C-alpha atoms as an extended CHARMM CRD file, in Angstrom:
* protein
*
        39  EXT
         1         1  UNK       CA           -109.0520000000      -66.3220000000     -226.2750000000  PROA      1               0.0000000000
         2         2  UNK       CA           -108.1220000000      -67.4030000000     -223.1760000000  PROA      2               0.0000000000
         3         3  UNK       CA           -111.6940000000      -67.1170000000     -221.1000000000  PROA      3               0.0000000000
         4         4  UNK       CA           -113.3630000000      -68.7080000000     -224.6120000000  PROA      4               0.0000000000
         5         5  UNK       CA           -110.5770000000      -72.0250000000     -223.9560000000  PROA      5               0.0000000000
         6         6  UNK       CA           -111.1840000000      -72.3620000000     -220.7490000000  PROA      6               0.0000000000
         7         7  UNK       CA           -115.0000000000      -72.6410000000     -220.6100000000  PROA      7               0.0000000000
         8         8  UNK       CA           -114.7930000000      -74.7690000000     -223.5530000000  PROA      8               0.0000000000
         9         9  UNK       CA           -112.6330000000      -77.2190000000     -221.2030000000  PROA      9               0.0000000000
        10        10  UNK       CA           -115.0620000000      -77.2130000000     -218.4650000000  PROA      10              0.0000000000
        11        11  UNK       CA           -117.7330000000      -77.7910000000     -221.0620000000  PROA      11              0.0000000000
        12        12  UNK       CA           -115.4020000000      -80.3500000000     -222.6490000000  PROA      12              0.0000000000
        13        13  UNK       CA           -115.5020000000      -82.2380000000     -219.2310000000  PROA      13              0.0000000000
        14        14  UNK       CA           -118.9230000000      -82.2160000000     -218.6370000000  PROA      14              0.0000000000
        15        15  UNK       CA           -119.9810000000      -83.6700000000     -222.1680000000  PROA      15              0.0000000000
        16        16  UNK       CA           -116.9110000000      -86.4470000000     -221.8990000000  PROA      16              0.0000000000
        17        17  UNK       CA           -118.4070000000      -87.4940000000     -218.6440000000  PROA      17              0.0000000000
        18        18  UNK       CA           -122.0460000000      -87.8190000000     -220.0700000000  PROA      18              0.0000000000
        19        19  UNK       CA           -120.7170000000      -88.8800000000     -224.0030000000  PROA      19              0.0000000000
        20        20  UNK       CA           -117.1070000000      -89.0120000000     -225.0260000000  PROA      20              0.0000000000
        21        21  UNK       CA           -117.6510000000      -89.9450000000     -229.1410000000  PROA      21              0.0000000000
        22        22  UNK       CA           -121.0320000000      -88.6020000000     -230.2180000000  PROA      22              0.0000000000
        23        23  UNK       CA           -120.7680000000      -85.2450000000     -227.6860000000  PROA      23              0.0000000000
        24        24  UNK       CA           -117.3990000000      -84.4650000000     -228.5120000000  PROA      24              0.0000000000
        25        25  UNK       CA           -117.7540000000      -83.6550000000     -232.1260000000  PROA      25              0.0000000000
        26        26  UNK       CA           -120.6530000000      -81.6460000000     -231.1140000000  PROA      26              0.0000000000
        27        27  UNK       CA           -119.1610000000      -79.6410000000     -228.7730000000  PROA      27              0.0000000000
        28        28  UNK       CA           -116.1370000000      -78.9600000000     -231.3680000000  PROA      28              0.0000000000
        29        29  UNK       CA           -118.2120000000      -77.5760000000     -233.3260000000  PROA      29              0.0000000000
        30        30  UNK       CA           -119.7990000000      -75.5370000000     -231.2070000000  PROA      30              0.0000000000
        31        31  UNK       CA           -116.5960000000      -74.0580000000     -229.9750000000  PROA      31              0.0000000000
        32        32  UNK       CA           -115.6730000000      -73.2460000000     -233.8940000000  PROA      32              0.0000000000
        33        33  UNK       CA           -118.4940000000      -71.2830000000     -234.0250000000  PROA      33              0.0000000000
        34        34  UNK       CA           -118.4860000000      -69.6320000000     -231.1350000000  PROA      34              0.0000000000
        35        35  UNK       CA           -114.5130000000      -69.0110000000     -230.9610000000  PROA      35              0.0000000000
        36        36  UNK       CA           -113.0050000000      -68.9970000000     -234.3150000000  PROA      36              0.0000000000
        37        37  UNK       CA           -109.7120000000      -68.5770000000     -233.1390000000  PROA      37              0.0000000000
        38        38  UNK       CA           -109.3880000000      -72.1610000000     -232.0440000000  PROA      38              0.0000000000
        39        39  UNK       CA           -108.5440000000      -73.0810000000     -235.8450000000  PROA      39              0.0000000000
């Protein structure tokens, strides 16, 4: 749980650097699928 959070954070950063509204949804979903505990 805690290793799938954190690289979702750094990966958060990178996309809200690049693209806050279009990447962010993008990336949230990515992280549901990949780490279902973050529901």
């Amino acid at each position: 749980m805690i290793q799938c959070q954190y690289a979702s954070l750094i990966f958060y950063r990178r996309i809200i650097q690049n693209n806050w509204n279009r990447s962010f949804y993008a990336v949230r979903l990515r992280h549901l699928l990949t780490c279902n505990d973050f529901i």
